[in-house]
XYZ file of C-alpha atoms in Angstrom:
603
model
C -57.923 164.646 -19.289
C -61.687 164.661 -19.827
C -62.070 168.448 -18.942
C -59.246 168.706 -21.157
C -60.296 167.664 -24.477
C -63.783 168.808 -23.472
C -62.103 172.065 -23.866
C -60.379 171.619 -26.613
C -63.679 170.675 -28.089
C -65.505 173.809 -27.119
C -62.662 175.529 -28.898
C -62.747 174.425 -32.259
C -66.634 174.525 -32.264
C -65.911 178.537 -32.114
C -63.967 178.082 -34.982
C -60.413 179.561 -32.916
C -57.372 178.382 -33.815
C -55.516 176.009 -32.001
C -52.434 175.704 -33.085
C -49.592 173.550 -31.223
C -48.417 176.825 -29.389
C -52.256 177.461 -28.333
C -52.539 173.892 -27.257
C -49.515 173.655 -25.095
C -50.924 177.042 -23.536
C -54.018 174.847 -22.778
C -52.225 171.947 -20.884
C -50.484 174.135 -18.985
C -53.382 175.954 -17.316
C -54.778 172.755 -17.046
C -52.095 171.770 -14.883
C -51.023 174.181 -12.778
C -53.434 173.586 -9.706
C -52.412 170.094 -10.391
C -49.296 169.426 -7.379
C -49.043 165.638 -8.590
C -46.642 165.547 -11.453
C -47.954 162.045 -12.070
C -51.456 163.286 -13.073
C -49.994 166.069 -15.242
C -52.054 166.056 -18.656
C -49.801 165.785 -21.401
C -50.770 166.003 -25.349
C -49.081 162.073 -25.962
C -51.883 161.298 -23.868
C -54.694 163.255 -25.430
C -55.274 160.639 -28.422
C -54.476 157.443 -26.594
C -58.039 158.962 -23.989
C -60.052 160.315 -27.048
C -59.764 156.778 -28.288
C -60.525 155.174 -24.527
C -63.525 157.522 -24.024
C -65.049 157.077 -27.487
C -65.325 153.341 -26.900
C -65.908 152.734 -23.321
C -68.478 156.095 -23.108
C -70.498 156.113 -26.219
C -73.508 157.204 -24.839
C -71.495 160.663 -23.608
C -69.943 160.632 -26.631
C -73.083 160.680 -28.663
C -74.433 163.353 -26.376
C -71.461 165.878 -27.548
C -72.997 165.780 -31.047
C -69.777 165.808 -32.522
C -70.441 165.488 -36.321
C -67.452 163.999 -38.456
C -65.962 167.668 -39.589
C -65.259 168.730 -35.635
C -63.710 165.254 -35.146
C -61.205 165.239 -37.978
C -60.340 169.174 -36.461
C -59.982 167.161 -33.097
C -57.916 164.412 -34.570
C -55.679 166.575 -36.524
C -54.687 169.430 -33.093
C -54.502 166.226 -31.157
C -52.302 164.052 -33.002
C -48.594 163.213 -32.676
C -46.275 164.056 -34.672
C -47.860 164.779 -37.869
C -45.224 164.872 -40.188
C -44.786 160.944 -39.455
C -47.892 160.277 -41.975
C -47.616 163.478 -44.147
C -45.764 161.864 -46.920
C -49.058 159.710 -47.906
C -48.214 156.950 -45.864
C -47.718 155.718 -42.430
C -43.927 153.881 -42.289
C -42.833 151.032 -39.896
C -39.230 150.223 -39.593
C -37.955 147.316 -38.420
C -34.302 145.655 -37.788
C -33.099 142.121 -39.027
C -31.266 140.348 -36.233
C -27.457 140.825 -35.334
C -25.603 138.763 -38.193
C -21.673 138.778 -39.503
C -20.834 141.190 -41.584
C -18.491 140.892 -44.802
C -17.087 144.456 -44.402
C -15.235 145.704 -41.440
C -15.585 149.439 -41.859
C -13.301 151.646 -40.353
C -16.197 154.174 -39.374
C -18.881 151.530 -38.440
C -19.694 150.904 -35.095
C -19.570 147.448 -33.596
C -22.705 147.258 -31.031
C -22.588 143.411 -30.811
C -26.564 143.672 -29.105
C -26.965 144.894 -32.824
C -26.807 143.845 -36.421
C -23.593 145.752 -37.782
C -23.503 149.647 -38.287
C -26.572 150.780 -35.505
C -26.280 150.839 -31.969
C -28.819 150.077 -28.890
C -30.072 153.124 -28.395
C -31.459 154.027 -31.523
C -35.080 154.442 -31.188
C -35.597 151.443 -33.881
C -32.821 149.492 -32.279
C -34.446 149.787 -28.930
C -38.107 148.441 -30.303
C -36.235 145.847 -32.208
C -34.626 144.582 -29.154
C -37.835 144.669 -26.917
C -39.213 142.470 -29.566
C -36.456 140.018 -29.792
C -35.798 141.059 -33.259
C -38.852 139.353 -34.499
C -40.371 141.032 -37.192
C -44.187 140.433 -36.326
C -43.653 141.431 -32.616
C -41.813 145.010 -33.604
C -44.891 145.077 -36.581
C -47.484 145.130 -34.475
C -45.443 147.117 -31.636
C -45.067 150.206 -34.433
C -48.711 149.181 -35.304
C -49.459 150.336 -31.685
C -48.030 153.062 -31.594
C -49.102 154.554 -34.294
C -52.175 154.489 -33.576
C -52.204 155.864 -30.348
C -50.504 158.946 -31.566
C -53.336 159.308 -34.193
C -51.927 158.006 -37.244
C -53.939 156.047 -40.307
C -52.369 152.615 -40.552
C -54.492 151.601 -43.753
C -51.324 152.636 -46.039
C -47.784 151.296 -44.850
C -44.249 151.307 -45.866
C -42.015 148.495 -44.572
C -38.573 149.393 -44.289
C -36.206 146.040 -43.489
C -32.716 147.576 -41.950
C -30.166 145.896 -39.770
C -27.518 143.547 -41.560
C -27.077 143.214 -45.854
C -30.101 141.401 -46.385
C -28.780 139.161 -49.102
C -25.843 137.767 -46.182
C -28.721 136.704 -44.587
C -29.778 132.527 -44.771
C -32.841 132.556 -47.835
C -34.647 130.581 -45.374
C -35.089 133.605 -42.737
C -35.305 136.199 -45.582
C -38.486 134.389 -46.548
C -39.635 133.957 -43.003
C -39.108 137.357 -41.981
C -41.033 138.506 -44.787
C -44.056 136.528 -44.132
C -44.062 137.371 -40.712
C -44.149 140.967 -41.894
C -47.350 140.142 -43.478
C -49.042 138.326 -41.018
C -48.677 140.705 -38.674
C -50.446 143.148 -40.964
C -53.362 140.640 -41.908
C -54.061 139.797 -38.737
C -57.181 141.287 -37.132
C -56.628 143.000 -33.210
C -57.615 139.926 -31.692
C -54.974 137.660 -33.507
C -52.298 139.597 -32.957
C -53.005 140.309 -29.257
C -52.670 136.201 -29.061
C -49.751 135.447 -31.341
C -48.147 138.456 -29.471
C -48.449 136.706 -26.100
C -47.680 132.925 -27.891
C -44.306 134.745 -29.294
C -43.508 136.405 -26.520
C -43.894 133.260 -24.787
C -41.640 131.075 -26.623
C -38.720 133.381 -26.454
C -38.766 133.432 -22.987
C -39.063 129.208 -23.303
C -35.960 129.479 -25.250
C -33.868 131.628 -22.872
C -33.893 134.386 -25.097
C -34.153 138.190 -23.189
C -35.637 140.813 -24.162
C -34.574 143.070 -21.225
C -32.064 145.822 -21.616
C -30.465 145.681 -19.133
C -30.139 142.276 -18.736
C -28.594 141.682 -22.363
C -26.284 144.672 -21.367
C -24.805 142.644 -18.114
C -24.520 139.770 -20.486
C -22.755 141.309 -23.297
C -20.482 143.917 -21.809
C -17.230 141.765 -21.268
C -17.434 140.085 -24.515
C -18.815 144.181 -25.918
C -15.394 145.420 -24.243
C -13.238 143.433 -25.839
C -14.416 143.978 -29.391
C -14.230 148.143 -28.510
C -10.498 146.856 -27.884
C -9.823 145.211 -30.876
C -8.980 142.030 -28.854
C -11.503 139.988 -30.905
C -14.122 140.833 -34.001
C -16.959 141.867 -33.852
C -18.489 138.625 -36.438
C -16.350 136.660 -33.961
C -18.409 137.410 -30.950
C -21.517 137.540 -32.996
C -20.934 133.346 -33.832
C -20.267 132.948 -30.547
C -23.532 134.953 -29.228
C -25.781 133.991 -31.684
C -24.615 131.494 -33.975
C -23.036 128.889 -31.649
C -25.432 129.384 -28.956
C -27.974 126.599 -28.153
C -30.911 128.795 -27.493
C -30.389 130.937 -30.650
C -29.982 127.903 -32.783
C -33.544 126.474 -31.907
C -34.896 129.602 -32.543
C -33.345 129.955 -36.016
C -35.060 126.445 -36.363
C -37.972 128.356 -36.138
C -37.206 131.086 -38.759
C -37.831 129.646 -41.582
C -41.067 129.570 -44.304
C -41.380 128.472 -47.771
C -42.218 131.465 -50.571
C -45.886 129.651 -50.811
C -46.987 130.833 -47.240
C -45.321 134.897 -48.289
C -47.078 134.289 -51.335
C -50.689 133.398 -49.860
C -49.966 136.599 -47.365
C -49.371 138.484 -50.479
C -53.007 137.402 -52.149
C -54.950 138.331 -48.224
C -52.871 141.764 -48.156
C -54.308 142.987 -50.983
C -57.448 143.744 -49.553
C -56.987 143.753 -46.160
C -57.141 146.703 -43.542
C -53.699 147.519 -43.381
C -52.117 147.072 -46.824
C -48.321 147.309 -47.639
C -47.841 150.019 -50.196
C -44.018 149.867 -50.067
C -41.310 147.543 -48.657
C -37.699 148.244 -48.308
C -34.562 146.142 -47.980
C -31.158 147.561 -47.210
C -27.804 145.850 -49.230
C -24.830 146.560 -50.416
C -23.872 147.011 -53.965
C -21.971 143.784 -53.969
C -24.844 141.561 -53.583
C -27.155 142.998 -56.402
C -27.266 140.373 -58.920
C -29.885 139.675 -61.277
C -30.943 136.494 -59.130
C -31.249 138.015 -55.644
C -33.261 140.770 -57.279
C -35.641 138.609 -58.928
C -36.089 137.146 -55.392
C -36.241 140.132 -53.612
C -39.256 141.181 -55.953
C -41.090 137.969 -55.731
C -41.363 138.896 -51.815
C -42.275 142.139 -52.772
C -40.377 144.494 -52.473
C -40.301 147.795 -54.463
C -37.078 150.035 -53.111
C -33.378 149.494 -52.265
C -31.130 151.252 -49.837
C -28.294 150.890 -51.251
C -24.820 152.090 -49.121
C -21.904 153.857 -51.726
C -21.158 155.789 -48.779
C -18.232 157.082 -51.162
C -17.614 156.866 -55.232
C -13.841 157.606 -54.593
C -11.650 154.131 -54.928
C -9.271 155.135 -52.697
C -11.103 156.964 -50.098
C -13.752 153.213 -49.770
C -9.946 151.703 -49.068
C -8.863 153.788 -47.018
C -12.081 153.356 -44.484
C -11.842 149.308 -44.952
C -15.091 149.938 -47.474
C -14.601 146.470 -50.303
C -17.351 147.910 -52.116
C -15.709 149.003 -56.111
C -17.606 151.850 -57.681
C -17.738 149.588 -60.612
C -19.619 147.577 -58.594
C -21.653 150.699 -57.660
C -22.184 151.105 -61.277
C -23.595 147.953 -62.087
C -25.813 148.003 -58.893
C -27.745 151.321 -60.115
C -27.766 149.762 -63.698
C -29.887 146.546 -62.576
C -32.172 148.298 -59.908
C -33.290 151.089 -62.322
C -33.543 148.077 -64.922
C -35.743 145.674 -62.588
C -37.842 148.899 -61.706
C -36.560 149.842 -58.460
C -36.564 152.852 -56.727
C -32.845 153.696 -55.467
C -32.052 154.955 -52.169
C -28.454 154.889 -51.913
C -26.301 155.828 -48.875
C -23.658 159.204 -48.494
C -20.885 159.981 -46.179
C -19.705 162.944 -45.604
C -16.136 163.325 -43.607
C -14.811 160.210 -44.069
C -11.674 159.282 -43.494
C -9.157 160.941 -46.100
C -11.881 163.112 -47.669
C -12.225 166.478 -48.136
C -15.441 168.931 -48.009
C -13.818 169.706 -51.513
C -13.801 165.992 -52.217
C -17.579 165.427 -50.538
C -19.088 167.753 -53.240
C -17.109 166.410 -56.111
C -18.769 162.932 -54.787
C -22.424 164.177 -54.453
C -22.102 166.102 -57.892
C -21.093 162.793 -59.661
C -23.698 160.676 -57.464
C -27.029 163.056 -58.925
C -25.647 164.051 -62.177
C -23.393 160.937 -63.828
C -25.581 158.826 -66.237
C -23.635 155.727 -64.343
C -25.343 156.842 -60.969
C -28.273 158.855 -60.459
C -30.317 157.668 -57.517
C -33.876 158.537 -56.941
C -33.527 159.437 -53.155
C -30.007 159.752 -50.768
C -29.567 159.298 -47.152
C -26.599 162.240 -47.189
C -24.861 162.091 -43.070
C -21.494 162.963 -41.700
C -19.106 160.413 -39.925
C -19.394 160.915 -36.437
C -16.632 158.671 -34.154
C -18.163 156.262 -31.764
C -16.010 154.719 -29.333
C -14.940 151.247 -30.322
C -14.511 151.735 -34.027
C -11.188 151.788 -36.345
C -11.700 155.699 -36.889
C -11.305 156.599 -33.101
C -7.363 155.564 -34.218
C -7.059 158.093 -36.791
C -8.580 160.975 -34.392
C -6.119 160.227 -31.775
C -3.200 159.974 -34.026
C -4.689 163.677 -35.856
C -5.502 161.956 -38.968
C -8.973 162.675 -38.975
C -10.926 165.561 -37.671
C -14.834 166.036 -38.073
C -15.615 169.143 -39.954
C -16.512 172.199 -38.464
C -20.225 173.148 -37.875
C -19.396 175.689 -40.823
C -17.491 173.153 -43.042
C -20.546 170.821 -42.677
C -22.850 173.166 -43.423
C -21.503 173.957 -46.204
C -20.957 170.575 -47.621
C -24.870 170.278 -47.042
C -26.001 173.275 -48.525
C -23.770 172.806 -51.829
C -25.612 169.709 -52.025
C -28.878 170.554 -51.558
C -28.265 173.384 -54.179
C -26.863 170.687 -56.590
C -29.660 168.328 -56.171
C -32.468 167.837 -59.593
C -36.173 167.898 -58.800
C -36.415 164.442 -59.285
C -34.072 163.513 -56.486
C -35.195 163.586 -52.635
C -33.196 163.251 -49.491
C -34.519 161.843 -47.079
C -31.499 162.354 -44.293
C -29.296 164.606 -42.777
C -28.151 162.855 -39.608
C -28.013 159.256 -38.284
C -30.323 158.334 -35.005
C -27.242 158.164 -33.172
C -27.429 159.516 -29.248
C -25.537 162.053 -28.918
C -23.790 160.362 -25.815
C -22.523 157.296 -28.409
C -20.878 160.350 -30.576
C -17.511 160.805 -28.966
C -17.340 164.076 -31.745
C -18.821 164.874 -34.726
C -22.105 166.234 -35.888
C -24.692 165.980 -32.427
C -27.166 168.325 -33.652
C -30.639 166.333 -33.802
C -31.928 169.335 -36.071
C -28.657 169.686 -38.284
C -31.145 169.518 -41.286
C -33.651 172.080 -40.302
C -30.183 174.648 -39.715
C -28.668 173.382 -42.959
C -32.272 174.317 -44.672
C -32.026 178.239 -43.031
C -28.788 178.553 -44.381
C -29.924 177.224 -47.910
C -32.486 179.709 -47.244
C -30.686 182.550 -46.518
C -28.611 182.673 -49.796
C -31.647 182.882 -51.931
C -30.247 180.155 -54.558
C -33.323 177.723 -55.555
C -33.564 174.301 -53.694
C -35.418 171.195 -55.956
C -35.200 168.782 -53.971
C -37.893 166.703 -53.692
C -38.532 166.533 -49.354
C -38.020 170.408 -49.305
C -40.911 171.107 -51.496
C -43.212 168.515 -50.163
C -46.736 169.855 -49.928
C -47.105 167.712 -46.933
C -49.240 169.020 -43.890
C -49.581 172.156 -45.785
C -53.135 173.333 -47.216
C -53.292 173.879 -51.013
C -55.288 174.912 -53.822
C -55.572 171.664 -56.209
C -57.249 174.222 -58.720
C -53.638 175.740 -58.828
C -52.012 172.127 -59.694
C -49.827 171.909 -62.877
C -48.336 168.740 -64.105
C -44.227 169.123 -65.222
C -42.022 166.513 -66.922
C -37.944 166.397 -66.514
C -36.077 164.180 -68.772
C -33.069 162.690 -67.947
C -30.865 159.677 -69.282
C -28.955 156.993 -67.612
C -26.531 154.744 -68.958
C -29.140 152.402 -70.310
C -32.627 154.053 -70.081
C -34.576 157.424 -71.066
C -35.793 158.814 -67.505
C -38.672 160.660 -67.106
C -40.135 162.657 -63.955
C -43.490 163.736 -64.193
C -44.811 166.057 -60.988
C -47.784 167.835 -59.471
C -46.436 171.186 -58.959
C -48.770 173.860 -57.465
C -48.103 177.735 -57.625
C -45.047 177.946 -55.001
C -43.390 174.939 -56.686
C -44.875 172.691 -53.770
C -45.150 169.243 -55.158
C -48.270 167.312 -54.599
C -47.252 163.992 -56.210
C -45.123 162.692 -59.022
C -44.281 159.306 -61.187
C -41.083 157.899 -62.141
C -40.767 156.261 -65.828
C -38.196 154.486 -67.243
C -37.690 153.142 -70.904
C -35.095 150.755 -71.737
C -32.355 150.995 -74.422
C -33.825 148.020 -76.623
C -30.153 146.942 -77.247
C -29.196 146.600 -73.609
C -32.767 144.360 -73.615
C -31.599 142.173 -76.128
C -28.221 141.864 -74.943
C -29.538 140.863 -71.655
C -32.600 139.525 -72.576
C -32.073 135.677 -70.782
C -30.889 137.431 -67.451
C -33.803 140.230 -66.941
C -37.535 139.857 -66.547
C -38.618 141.940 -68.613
C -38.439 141.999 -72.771
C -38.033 144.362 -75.554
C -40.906 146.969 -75.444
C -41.866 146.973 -71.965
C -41.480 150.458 -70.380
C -42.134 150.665 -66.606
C -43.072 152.777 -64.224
C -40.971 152.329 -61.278
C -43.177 154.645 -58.895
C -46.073 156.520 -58.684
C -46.012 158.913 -54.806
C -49.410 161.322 -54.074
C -48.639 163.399 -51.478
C -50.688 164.873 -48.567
C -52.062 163.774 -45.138
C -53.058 159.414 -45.398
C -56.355 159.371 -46.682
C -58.087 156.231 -45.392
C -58.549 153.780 -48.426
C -61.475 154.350 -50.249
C -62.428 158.054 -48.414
C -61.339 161.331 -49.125
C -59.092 163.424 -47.072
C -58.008 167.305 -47.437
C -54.700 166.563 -48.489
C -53.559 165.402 -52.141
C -55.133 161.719 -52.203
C -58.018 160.533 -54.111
C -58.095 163.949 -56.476
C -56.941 161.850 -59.394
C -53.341 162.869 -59.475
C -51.685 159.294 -59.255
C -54.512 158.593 -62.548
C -53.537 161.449 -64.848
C -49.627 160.958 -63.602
C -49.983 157.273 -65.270
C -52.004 158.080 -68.163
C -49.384 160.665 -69.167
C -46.939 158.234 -68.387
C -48.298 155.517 -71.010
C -48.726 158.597 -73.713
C -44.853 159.128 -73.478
C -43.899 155.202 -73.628
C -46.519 154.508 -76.472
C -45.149 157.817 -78.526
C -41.326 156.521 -78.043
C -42.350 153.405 -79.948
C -43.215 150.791 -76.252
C -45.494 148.395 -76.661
C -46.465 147.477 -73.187
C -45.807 149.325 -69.807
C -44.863 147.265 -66.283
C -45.190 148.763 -63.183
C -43.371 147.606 -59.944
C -46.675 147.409 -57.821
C -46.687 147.304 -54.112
C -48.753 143.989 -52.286
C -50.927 146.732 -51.069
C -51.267 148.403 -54.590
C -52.249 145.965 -56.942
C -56.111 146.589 -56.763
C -55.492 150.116 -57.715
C -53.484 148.952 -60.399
C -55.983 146.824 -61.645
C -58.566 149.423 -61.752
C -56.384 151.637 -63.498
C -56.139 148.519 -66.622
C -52.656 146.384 -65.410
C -52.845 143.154 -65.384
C -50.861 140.297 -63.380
C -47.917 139.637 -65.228
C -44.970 137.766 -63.269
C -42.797 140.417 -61.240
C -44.540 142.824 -62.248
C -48.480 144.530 -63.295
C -48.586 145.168 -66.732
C -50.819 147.064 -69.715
C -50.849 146.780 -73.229
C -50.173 149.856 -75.001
């Protein structure tokens, strides 16, 4: 490994290019007088030794002269997958335990190891499960990770998945959350002891953390929920609810809003800050009362699953959500400021592709609807669920590669600028699909087709400037404006000579007379605007440095400044923004205030 990156090192000084073709190239030579596999260099282990050797070998690594130019060309060739941190931020995902679920959809699968909808071996499942589900354990496990493969972890997005976080006891919704925190305020040292304290009293409890072992456990129970002898929320009481061990360690899950709320206060300076934290619900539980909670622990977007916006199609797959329950779901988010991911099916049960694009049309371009970004997938049929029925009986088919594809591509034609998806496919093994969709690059296929026909794509992920290098002299800032049912939208972008966009804002401003109707169930009041995000894009810059992407140019400054120009002209006194924990110094700096829910300035 050392002759390796010594190598490597020696290249770059010459100023050659080492690209990841170029690199794999490398390894290989290195390797092939090498006849024990076991001692094989591999790139995942490049960063994980520059990191070793640096600390352990200073003196050698002082000797190299390696000035901090070379080492940020090292860093970047050597680093793992660099599109994981490209977006501006570095993003940890973590799973809520298993928990009953309301709905018993007809596509979902029923992996009782799981909280409803995701199975075992998807990658996050699999970390969640190693960690016991406990949300500082898989923290500080991503936390790891990440940084071995190169990654900043100054700048992160929380994303919460697993069960509808609002079914879940307020007690461990306010634990979980702080635990989040903690993990991230903690120095190494800290977490390297709570880790093995945690770990500890799991095993205490009787609680596994071994695949295997929870898979001999499970599988007779597992077997007769794939047979529809029992539910699948009956044989989560029994594993989880009713049992002894899981009880005392529910005991343990729970923390008053004053300990998330002290976390909050040390987050917003410390070394890895949260600049984004996601929940995932269903429209059925957005009320004005579990959103006013879910800000006060900080949270700033909502996955949201519609799935479909066609009455009888949501019947016909067992789906209780009502679209009028759909509509009042995107009416409160947008109104409490936040960003709207919502959740697409394509192929469901009694749809059509016809049917699909009528639904994606009226998602993206109805006044009622209009999310900011869409998780778009097809059903596939995993064994166990209500749908593998239908496929026996002929009822349902999946599309065709070329049906699906084309569903996708009409899509991604009919999406605005201001609108980004995010998915294509589900991290679903293929060998849980029993058919459907298995391609693991269905997106990057779907995007050469797109391609191919020449028609103009907006979306916002396609255009991303991401890893790519750019001219910020060629920079122009664009506004769209758009209505929903009860605010003026506007989306204001960085937009550089090939359309590539380097950052953008969202603004909304309130209908005054849906403020005053509503004025004793919303937080905010007549003549507040607010700015419901504000995204530079580019490699993460570490706080406070500059990097060669998008970051610290001023972009995110002149994006707000233009935003309180429009808000101020349209009559708005005051303008709120939904700040992230790991946000509000900028914020402060940039003249908002602390104001409740939200940050605000006077106009």
């Amino acid at each position: 490994m050392k002759e390796l990156l010594f190598d490597i090192l020696a290249i770059l000084r010459r100023s050659e290019v080492l690209d990841a073709k170029a690199l794999a190239q490398l390894v290989r030579k290195h390797n092939e007088n090498i006849s024990d596999v076991s001692k094989h260099c591999a790139k995942k282990k490049l960063y994980p030794f520059y990191l070793r050797f640096k600390e352990n070998h200073p003196e050698e690594w002082q000797a190299l002269h390696i000035d901090s130019a070379l080492e940020e060309k090292l860093i970047s060739c050597i680093r793992m997958k660099p599109r994981r941190s490209a977006s501006g931020v570095a993003t940890v995902t973590v799973l809520t335990k298993p928990w009953q679920c309301k709905n018993n959809c007809l596509y979902c699968p029923n992996d009782i190891r799981m909280p409803k909808s995701y199975l075992t071996d998807e990658p996050a499942c699999q970390r969640a499960e190693r960690n016991y589900f406990d949300p500082y354990l898989q923290v500080a496990s991503r936390m790891k990770a990440l940084h071995e493969m190169g990654h900043p972890t100054d700048k992160i997005e929380l994303i919460i998945l697993g069960g509808t976080w609002c079914d879940y006891p307020q007690s461990y919704r306010v634990w979980y959350i702080a635990e989040l925190f903690q993990a991230l305020c903690d120095t190494t040292e800290q977490r390297k002891q709570r880790i093995d304290e945690r770990k500890a009293w799991y095993e205490q409890l009787g609680i596994s953390a071994q695949s295997d072992t929870l898979k001999r456990a499970t599988e007779q129970l597992q077997a007769r929920v794939s047979s529809h002898e029992i539910s699948y929320n009956q044989a989560i009481r029994h594993l989880y609810q009713e049992s002894s061990a899981w009880i005392r360690v529910s005991e343990g899950q729970q923390a008053p809003f004053s300990r998330v709320f002290d976390l909050h206060k040390r987050n917003e300076s410390c070394a890895h800050r949260v600049v984004g934290l996601v929940i995932e619900t269903r429209p059925d539980t957005i009320t004005c009362d579990n959103l006013r909670e879910i800000r006060r622990l900080g949270a700033t977007k909502i996955q949201i699953g519609i799935q479909s916006l066609h009455e009888h199609t949501l019947a016909l797959n067992g789906r209780k959500n009502e679209v009028q329950q759909a509509t009042r779901a995107f009416e409160l988010l947008r109104i409490f400021g936040f960003k709207i991911h919502a959740h697409l099916m394509a192929n469901l049960y009694g749809a059509s592709p016809d049917d699909d694009k009528r639904d994606y049309n009226l998602l993206v371009h109805d006044e009622r609807f209009l999310p900011d970004e869409i998780k778009l997938y097809p059903c596939a049929l995993v064994d166990g669920t209500g749908l593998v029925h239908h496929h026996q009986n002929g009822t349902w088919r999946p599309y065709t590669y070329e049906q699906l594809v084309d569903v996708l591509c009409s899509c991604m034609y009919d999406t605005p600028d201001y609108v980004r998806i995010s998915r294509m496919i589900r991290d679903i093994s293929a060998q849980d699909i029993l058919v459907g969709n298995k391609l693991t690059n269905l997106r990057q296929m779907v995007e050469q087709h797109a391609q191919a026909s020449g028609k103009p794509i907006r979306e916002i992920r396609y255009r991303e400037i991401g890893t790519h290098d750019f001219n910020p002299n060629t920079l122009a800032m664009t506004e769209t404006a758009y209505r929903s049912t009860h605010t003026q939208e506007f989306f204001l972008q960085w937009k550089d000579q090939h359309e590539r966009i380097a950052g953008f804002l969202r603004l909304s401003l309130p209908d005054e007379s849906y403020v005053k109707a509503h004025e004793n169930e919303l937080p905010i009041r007549c003549g507040e605007a607010m700015i419901r995000e504000v995204h530079v894009y580019g490699a993460v810059a570490h706080l406070h440095k500059r990097s060669q992407g998008a970051q610290h140019l001023g972009l995110g400054k002149k994006l707000i400044e233009r935003a309180c120009e429009i808000a101020k002209s349209a009559g708005y006194s005051h303008m709120n923004v939904i700040s992230a924990i790991g946000t509000r110094e900028y914020y402060r700096k940039q003249g908002f205030s602390d104001a409740g829910l939200y940050q605000q300035r006077s106009l």
